[in-house]
Short mmCIF file of C-alpha atoms in Angstrom, two decimals:
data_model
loop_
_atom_site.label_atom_id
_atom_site.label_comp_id
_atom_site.label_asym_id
_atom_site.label_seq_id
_atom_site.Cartn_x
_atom_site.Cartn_y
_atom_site.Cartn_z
CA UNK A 1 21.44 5.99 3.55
CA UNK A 2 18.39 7.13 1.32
CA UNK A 3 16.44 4.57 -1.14
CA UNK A 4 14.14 6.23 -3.61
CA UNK A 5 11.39 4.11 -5.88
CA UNK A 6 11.40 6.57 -9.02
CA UNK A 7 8.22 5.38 -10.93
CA UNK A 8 8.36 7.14 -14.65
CA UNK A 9 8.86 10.93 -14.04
CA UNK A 10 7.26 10.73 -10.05
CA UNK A 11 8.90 10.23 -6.40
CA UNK A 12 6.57 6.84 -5.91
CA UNK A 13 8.72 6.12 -2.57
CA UNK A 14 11.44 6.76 -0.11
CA UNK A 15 13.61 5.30 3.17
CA UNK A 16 15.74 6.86 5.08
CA UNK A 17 18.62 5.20 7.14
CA UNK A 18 20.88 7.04 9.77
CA UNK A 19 23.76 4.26 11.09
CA UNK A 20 26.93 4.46 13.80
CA UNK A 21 28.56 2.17 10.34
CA UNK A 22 29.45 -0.40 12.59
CA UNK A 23 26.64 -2.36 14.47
CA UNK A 24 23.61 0.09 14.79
CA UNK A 25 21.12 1.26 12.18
CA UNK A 26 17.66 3.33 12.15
CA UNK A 27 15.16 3.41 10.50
CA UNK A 28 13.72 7.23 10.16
CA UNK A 29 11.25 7.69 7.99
CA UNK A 30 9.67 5.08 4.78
CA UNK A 31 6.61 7.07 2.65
CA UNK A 32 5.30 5.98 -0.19
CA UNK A 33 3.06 8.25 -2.06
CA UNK A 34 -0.85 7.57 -1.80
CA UNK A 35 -1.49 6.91 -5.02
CA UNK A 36 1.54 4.31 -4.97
CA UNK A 37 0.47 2.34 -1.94
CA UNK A 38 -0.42 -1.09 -1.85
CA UNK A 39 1.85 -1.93 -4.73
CA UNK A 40 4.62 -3.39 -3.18
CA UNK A 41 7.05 -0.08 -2.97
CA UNK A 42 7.48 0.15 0.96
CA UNK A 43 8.46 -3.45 0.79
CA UNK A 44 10.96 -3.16 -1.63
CA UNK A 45 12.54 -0.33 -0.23
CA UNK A 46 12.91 -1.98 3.26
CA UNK A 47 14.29 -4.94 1.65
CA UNK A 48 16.60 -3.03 -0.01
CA UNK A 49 17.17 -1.27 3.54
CA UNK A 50 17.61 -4.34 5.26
CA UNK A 51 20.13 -5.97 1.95
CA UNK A 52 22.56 -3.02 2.19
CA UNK A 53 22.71 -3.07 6.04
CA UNK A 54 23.60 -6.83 5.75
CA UNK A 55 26.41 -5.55 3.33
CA UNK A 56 27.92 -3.13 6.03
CA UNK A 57 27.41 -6.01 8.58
CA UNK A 58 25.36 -3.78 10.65
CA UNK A 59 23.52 -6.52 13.21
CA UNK A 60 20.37 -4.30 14.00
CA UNK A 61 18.31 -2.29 12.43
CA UNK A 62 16.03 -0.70 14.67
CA UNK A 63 12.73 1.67 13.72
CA UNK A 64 9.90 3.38 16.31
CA UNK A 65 6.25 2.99 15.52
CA UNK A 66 3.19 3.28 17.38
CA UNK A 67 1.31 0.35 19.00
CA UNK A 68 -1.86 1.81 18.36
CA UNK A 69 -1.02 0.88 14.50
CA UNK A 70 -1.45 -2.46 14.91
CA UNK A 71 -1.41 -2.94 10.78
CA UNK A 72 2.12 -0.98 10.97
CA UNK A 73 3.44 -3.11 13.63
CA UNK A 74 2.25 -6.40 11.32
CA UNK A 75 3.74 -4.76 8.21
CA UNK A 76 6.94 -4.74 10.19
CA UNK A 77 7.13 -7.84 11.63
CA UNK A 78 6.29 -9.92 7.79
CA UNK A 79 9.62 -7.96 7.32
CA UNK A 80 11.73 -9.94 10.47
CA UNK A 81 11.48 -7.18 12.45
CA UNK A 82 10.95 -7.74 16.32
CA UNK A 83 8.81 -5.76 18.95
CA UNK A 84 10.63 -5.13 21.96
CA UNK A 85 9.52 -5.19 25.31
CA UNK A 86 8.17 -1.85 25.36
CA UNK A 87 5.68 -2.44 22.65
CA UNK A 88 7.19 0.90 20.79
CA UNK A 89 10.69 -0.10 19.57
CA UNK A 90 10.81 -2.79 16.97
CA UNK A 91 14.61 -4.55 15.83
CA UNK A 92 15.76 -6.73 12.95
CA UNK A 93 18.69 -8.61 13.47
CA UNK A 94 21.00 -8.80 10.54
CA UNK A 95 23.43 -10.82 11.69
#
């Protein structure tokens, strides 16, 4: 699954979804362009992630981020995300 933020004629944002289509999904990559940040676009693409997921009744979405990004790891967890044990691997439960 891809979800683009077209803003007038520019590629504001983008997420990027692989999934086994049953119960697994992962999160690969979510950019938003720097002069698009800190408007809201990264949000509403994971939400929009995390809506169609629920719609496949996939039960966890899973990303990777780095602990040393302790902003990144906050961003994540506003969203319901989880950190797992091993401070790297974060998972949403959709179910």
């Amino acid at each position: 699954m891809i979800c683009f933020c077209i803003k007038g004629n520019i590629l504001a944002g983008a997420g990027r979804v692989v999934s086994d289509m049953a119960r697994n999904a992962l999160v690969c990559d979510l950019v938003v362009a720097k002069s698009e940040r800190n408007q809201g676009i990264g949000t509403k693409i994971m939400k929009k992630i995390i809506n169609e997921c629920r719609k496949l009744k996939i039960g966890n979405i899973c990303l990777v981020t780095d602990p040393r990004y302790s902003w990144l790891v906050k961003y994540y967890q506003r969203l319901g995300f989880k950190v797992l044990k091993n401070g790297k691997h974060m998972v949403y439960k959709s179910k």
